[in-house]
XYZ file of N, CA, C and O in Angstrom:
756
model
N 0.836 -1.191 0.000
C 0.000 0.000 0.000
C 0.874 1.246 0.000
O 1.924 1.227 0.642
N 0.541 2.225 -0.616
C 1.326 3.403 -0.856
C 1.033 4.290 0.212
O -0.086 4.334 0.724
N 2.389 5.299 0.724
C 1.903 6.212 1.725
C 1.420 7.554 1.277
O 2.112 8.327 0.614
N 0.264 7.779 1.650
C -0.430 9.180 0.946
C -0.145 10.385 1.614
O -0.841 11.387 1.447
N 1.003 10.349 2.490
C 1.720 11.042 3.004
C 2.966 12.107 1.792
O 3.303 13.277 1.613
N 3.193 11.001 1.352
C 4.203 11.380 0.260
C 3.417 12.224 -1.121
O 2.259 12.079 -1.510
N 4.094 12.795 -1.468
C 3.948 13.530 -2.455
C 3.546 12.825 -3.807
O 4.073 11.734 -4.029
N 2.960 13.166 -4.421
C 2.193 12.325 -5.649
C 2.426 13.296 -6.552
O 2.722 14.456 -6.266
N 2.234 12.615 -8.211
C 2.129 13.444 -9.127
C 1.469 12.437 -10.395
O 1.914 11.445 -10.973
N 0.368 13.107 -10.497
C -0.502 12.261 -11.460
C -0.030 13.217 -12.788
O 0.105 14.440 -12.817
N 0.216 12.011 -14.111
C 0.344 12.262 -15.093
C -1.678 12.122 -15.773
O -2.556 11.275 -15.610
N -1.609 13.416 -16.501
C -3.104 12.937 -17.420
C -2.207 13.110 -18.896
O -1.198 13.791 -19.083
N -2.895 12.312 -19.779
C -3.230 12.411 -21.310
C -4.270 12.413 -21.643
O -5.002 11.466 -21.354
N -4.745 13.543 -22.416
C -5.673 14.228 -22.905
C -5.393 14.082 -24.693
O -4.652 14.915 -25.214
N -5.875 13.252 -25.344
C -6.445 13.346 -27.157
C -7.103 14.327 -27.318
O -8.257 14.463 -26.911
N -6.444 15.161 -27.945
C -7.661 16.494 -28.139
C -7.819 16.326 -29.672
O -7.089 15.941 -30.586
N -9.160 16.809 -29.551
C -9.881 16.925 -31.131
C -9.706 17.755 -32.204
O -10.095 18.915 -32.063
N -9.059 17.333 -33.562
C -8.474 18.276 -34.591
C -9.208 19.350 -34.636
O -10.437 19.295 -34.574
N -8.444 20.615 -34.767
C -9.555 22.020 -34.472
C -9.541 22.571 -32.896
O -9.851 23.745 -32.692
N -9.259 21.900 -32.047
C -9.977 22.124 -30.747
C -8.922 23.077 -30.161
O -9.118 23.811 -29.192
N -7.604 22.964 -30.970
C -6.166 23.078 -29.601
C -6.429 24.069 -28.524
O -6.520 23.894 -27.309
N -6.552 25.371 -29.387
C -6.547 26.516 -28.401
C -7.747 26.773 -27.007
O -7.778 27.389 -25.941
N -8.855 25.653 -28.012
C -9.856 25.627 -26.990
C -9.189 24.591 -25.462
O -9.495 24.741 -24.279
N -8.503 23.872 -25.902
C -7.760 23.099 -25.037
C -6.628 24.179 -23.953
O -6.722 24.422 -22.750
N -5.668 24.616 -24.909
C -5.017 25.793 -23.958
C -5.625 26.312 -23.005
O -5.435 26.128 -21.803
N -6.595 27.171 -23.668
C -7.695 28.028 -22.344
C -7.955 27.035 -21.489
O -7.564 27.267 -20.345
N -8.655 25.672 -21.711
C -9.175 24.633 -20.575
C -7.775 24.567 -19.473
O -7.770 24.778 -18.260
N -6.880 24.278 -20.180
C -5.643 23.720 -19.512
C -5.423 24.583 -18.436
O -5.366 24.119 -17.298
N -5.258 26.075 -18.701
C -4.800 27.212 -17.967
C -5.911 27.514 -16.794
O -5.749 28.165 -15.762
N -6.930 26.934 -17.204
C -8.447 27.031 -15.759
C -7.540 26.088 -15.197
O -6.499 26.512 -14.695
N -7.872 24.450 -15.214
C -7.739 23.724 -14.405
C -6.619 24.029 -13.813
O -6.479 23.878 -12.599
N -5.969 24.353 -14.352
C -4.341 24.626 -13.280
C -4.180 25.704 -11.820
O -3.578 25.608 -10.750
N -5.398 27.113 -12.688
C -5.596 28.060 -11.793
C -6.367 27.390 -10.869
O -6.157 27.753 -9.712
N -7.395 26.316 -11.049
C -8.375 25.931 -10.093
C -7.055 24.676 -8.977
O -6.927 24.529 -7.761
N -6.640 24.305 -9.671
C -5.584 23.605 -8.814
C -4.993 24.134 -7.989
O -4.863 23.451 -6.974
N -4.461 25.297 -7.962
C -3.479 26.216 -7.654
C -4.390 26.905 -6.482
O -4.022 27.834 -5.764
N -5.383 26.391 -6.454
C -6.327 27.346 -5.109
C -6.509 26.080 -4.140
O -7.285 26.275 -3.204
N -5.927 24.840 -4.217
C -5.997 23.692 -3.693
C -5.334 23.686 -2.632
O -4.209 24.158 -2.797
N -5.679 23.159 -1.013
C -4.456 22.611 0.086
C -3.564 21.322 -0.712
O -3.954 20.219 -1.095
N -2.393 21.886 -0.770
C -1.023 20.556 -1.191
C -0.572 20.810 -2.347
O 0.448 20.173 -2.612
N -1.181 21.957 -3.672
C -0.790 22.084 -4.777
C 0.676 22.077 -4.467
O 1.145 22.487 -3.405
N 1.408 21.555 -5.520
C 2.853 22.143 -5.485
C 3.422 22.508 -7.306
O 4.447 22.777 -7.933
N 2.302 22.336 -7.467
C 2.417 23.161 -9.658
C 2.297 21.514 -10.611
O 2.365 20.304 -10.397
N 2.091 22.422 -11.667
C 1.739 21.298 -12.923
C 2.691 21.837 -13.714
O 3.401 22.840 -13.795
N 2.418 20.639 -14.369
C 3.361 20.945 -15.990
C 3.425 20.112 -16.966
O 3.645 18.906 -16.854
N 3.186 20.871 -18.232
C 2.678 20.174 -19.426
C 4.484 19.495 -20.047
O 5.558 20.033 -20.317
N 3.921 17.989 -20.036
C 5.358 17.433 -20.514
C 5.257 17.378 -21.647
O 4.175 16.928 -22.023
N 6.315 17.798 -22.806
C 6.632 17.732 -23.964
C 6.488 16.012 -24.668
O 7.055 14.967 -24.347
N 5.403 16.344 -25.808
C 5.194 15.459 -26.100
C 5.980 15.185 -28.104
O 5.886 15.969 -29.048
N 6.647 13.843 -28.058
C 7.231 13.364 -29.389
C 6.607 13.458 -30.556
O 6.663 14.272 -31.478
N 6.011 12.499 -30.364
C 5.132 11.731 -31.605
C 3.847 12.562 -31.855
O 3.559 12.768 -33.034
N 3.158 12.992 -31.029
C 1.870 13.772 -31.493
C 1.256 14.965 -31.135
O 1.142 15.519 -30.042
N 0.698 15.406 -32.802
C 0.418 16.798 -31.958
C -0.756 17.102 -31.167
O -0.944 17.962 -30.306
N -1.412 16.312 -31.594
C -2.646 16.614 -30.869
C -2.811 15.628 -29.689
O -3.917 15.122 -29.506
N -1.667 15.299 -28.796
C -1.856 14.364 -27.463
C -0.889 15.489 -26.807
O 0.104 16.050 -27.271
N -1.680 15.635 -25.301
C -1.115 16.441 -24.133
C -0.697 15.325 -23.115
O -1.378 14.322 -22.900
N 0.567 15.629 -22.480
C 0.413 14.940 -21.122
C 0.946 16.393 -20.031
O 1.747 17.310 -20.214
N 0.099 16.036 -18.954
C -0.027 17.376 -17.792
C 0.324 16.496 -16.890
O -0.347 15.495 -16.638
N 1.312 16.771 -16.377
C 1.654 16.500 -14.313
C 1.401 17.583 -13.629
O 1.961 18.679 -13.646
N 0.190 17.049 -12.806
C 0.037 18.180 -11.864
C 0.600 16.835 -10.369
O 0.376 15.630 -10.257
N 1.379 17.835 -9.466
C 1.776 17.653 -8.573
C 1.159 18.410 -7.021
O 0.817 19.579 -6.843
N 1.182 17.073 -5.886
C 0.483 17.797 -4.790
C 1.342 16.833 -3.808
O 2.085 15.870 -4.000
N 0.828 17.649 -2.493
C 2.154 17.012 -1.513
C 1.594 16.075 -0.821
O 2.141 15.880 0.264
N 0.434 15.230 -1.129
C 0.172 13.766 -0.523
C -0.804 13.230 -1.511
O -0.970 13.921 -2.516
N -1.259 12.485 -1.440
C -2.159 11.513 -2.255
C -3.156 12.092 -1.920
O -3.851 12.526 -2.839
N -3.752 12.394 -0.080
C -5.099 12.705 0.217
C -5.132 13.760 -0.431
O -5.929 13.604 -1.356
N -4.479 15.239 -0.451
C -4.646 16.120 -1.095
C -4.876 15.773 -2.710
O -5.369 16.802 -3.173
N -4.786 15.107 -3.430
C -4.598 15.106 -4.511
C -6.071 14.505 -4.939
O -6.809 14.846 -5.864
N -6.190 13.754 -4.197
C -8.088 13.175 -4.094
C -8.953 14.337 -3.989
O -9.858 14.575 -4.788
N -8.580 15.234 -2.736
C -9.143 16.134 -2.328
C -9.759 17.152 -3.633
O -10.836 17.504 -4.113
N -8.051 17.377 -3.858
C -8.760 18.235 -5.775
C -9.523 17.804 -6.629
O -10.243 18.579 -7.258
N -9.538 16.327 -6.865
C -10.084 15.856 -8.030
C -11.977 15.743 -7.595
O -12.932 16.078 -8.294
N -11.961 15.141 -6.184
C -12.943 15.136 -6.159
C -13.820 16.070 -5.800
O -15.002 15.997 -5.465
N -12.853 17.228 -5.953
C -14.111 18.808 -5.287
C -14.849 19.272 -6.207
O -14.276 19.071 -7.278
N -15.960 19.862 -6.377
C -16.768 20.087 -7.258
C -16.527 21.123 -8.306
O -17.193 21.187 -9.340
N -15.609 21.882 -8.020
C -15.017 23.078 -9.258
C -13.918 22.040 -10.530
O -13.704 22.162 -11.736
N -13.394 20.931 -9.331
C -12.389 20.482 -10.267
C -13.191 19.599 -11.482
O -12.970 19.572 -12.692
N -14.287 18.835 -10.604
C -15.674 17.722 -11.981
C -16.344 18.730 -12.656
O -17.054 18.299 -13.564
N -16.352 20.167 -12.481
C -17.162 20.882 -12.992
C -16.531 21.090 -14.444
O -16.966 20.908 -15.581
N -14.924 21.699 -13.750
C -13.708 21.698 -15.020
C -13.715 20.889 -15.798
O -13.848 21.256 -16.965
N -13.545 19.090 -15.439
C -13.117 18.237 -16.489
C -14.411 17.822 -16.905
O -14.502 16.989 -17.807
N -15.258 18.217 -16.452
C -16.786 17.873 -17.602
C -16.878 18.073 -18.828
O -17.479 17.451 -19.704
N -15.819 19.594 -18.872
C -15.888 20.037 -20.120
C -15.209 19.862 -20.993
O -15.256 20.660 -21.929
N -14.198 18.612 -21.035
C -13.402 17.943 -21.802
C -13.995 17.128 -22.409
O -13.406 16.342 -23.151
N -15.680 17.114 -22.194
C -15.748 15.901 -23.243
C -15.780 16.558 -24.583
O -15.449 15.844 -25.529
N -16.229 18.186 -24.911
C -15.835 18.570 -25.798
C -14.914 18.671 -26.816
O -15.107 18.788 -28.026
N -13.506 18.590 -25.949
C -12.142 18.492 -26.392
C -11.446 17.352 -26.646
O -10.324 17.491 -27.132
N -11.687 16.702 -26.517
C -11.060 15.607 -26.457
C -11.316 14.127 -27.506
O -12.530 14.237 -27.675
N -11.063 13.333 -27.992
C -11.760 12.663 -29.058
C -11.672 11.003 -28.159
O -11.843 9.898 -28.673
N -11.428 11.239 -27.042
C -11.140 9.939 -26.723
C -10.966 10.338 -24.978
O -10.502 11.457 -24.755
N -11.354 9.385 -23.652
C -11.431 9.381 -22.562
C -9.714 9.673 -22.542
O -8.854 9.295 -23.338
N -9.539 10.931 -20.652
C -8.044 11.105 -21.016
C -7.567 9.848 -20.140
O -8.350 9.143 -19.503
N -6.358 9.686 -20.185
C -5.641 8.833 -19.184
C -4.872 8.812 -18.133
O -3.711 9.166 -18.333
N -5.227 8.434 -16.824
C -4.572 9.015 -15.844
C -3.245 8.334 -15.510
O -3.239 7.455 -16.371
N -1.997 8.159 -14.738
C -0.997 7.457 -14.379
C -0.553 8.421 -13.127
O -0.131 9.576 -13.179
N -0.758 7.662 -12.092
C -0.273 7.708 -10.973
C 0.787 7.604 -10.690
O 0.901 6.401 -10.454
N 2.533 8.462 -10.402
C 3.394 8.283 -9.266
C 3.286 8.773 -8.213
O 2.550 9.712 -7.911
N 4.279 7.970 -7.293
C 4.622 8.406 -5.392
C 6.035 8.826 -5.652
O 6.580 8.078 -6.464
N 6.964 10.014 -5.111
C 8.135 10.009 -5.242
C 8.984 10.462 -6.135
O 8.843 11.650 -6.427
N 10.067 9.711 -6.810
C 10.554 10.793 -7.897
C 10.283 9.391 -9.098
O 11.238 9.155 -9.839
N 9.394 8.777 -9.209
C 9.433 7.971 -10.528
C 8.457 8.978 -11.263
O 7.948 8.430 -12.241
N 8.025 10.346 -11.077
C 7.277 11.336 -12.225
C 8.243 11.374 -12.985
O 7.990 11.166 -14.172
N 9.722 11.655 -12.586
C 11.093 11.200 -13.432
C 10.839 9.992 -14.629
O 11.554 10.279 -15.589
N 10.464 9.387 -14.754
C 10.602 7.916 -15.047
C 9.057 8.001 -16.244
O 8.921 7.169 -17.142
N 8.368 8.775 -16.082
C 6.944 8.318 -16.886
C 7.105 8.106 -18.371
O 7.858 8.706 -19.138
N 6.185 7.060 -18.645
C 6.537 6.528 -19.737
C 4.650 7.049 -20.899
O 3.804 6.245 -21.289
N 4.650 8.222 -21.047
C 3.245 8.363 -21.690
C 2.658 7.468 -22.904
O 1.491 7.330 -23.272
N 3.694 6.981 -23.335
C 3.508 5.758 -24.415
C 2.761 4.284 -23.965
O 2.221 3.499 -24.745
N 2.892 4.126 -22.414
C 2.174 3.080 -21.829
C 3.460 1.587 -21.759
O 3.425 0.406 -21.414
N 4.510 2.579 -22.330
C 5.602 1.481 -21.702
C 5.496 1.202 -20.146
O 4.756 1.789 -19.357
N 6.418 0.150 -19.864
C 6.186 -0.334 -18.338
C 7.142 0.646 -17.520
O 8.127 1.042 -18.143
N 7.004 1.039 -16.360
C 7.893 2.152 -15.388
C 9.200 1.060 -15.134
O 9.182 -0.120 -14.786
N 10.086 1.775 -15.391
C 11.548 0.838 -15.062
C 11.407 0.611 -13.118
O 10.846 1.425 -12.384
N 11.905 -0.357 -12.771
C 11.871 -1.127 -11.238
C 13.139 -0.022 -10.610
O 14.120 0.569 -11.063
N 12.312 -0.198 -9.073
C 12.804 1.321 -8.392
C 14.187 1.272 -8.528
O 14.795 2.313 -8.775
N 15.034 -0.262 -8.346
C 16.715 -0.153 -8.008
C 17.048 0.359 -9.596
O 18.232 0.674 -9.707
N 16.332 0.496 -10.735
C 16.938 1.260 -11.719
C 17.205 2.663 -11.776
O 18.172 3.310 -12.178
N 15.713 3.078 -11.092
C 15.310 4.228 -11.200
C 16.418 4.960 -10.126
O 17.215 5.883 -10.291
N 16.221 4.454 -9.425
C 17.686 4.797 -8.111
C 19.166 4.734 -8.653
O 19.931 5.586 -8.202
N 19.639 3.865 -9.525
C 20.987 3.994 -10.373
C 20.931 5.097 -11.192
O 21.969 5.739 -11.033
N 19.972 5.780 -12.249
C 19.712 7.045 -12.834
C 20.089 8.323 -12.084
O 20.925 9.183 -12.365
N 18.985 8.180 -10.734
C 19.325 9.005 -9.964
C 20.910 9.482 -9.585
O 21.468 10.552 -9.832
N 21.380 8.365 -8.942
C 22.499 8.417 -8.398
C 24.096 8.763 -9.253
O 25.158 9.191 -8.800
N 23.711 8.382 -10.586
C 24.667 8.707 -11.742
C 24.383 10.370 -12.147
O 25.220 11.198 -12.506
N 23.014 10.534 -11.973
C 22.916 12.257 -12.136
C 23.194 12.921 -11.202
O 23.468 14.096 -11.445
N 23.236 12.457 -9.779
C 23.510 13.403 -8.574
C 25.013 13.323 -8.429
O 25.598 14.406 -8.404
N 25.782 12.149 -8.323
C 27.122 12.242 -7.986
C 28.089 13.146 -8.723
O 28.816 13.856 -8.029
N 28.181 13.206 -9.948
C 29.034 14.529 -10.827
C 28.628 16.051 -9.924
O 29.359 16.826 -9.307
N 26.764 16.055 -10.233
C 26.499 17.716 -9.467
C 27.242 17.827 -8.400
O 28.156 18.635 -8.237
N 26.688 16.643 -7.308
C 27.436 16.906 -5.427
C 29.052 17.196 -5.699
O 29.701 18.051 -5.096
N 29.578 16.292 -6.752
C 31.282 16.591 -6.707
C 31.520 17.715 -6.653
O 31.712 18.508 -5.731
N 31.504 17.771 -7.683
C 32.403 19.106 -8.817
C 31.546 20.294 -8.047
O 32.275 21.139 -7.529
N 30.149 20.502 -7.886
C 29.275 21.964 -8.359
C 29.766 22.866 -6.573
O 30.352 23.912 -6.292
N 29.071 21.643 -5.687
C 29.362 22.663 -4.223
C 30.722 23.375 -4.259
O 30.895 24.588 -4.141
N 31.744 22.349 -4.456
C 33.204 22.687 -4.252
C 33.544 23.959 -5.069
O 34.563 24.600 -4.815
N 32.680 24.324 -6.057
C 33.287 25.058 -6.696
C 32.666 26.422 -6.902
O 33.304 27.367 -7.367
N 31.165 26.499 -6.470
C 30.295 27.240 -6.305
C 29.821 28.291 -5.146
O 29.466 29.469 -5.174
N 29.978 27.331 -4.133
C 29.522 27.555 -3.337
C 30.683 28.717 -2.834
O 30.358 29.893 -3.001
N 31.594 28.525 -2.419
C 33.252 29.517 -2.442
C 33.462 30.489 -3.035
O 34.035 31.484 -2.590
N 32.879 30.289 -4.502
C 32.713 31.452 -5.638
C 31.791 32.586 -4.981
O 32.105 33.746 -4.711
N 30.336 31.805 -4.764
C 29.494 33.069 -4.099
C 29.690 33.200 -2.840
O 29.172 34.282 -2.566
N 30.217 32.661 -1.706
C 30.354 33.776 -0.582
C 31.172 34.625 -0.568
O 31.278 35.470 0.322
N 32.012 34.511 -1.746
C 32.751 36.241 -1.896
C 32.293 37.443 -1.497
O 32.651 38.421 -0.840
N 30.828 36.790 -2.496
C 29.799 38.427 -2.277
C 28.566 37.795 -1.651
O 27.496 37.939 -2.243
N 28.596 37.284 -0.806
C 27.078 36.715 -0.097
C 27.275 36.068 0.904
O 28.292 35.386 0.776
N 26.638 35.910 2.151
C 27.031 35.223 3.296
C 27.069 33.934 2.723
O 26.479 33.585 1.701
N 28.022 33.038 3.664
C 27.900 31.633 3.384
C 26.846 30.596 3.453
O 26.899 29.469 2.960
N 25.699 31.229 4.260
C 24.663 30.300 4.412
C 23.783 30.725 3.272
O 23.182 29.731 2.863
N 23.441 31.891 2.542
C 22.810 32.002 1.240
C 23.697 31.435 0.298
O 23.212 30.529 -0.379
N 24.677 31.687 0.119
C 25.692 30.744 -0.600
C 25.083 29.311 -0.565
O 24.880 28.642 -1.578
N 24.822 28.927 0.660
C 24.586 27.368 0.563
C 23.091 27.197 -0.119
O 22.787 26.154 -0.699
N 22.239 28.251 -0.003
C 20.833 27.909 -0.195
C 20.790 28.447 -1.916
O 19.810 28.100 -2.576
N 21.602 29.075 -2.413
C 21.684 29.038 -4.245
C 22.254 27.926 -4.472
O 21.734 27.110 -5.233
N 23.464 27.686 -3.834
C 24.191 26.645 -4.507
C 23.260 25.125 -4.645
O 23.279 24.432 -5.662
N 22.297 24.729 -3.136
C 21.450 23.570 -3.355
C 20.335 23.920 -4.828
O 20.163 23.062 -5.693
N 19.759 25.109 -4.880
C 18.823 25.049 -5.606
C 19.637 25.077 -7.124
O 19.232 24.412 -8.077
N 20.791 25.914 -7.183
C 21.510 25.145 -8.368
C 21.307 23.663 -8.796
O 20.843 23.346 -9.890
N 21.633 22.932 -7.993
C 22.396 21.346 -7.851
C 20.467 21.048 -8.120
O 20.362 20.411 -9.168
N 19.425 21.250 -7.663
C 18.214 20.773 -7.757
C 18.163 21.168 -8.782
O 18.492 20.141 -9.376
N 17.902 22.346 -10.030
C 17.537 22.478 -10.764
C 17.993 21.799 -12.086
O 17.317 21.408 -13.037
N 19.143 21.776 -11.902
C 20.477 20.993 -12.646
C 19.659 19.398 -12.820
O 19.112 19.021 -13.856
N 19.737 18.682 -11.644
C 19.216 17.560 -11.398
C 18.088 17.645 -12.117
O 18.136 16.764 -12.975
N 16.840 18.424 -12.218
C 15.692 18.269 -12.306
C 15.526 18.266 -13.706
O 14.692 17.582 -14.300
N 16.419 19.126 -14.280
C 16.046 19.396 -15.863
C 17.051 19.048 -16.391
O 16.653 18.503 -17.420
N 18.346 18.987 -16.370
C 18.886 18.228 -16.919
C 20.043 17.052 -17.054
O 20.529 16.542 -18.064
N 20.315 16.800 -15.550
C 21.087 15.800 -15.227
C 19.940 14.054 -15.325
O 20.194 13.085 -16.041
N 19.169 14.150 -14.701
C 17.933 13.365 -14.831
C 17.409 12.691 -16.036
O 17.554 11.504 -16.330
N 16.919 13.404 -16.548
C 16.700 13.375 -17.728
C 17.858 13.462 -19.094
O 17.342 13.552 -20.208
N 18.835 13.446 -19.041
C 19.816 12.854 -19.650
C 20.213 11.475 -19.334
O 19.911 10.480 -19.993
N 20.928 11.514 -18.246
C 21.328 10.123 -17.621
C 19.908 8.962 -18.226
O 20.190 7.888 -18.758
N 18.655 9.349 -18.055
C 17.853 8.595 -18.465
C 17.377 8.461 -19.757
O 16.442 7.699 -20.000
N 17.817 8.992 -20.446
C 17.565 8.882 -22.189
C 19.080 8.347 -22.643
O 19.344 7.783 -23.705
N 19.829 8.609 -21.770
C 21.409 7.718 -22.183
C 21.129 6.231 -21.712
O 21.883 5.340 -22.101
N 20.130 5.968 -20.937
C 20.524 4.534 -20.122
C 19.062 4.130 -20.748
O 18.981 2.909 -20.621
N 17.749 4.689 -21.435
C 16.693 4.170 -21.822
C 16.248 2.470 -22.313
O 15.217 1.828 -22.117
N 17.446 2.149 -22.971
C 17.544 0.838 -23.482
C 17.174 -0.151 -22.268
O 16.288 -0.987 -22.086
N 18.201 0.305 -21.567
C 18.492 -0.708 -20.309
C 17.103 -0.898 -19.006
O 16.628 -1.883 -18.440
N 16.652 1.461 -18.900
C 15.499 1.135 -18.184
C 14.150 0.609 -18.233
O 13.437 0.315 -17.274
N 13.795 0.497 -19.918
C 12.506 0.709 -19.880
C 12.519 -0.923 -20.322
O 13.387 -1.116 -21.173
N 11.890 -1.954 -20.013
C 11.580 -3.477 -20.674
C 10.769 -3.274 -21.732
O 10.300 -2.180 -22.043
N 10.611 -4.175 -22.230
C 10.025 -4.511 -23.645
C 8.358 -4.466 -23.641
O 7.502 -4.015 -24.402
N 8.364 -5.027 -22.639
C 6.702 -4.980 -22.545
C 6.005 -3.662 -22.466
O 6.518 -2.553 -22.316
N 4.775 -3.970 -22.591
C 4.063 -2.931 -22.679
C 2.887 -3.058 -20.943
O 2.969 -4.026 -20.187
N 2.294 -2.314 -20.793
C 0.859 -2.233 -19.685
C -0.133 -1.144 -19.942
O 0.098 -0.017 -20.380
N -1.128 -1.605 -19.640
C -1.882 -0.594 -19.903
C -2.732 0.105 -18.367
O -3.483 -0.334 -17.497
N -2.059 1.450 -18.707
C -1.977 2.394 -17.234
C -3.050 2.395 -16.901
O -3.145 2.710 -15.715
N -4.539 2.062 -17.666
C -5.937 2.535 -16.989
C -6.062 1.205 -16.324
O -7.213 1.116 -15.897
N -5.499 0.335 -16.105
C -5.594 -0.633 -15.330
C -5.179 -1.165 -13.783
O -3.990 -1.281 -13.488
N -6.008 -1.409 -13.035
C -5.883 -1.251 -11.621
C -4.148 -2.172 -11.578
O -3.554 -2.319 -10.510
């Protein structure tokens, strides 16, 4: 059983209907504002999608599972996605992570690589940042900044780094290895 303590981040895919896009934009930009008035929001974001133009995938992120129920099932949020049946040419699809496998989502309905992978990714993207970046950063700015703000740029350096592009490299370099062959299909319990 998962702890709903932890932070969640549901992936949706949304098929939107040829013609519809911009009507989709505007939708997109409500639900987010209506999210954003939520206890636990912690932001969404539309992941860049390959293969198609007319398929969205949105992670919206919240800081427990209960909160994340909480949004979906409040009545502004069913009021919002009612109106996707307009937009959309096909039911959207939801995919549930706990943790940092939102790292890891596979919108194609490939299978999520097993956590001790997902943890080797990690750990190959963090060890270069922790080396090299504090040692060399952090020294640089307390020249002109106390040392304890020094420390609090230099982490959000090393996070952002991690987040956008240490991560996500390491994992499109090692893809072969993380993702198995099989397929699953995410609307399935």
């Amino acid at each position: 059983m998962r702890d709903s303590a932890q932070a969640v981040t549901v992936v949706v895919t949304h098929s939107i209907r040829p013609g519809r896009e911009q009507e989709f934009e505007a939708w997109l930009r409500g639900i987010c504002a209506i999210a954003s008035r939520h206890r636990g929001y912690r932001g969404s974001v539309l992941v860049p999608q390959e293969n198609s133009a007319n398929e969205r995938h949105i992670a919206f992120r919240f800081d427990s599972l209960g909160e994340l129920e909480e949004f979906w099932s409040s009545s502004d949020s069913k009021e919002w996605r009612a109106q996707l049946d307009e937009l959309v040419s096909q039911p959207s699809r939801y995919h549930q992570e706990i943790g940092i496998e939102h790292w890891f989502t596979m919108p194609d309905g490939a299978a999520p690589p097993s956590r001790h992978r997902m943890m080797v990714v990690v750990f190959l993207a963090i060890l270069p940042l922790v080396t090299f970046i504090p040692a060399r950063l952090t020294p640089w700015l307390a020249t002109f900044m106390p040392a304890w703000l020094a420390g609090i740029v230099t982490t959000a350096v090393l996070v952002v780094l991690m987040t956008y592009l240490a991560v996500p490299l390491v994992g499109r370099l090692l893809r072969p290895w993380l993702n198995p062959a099989r397929r699953v299909d995410l609307d399935s319990p």
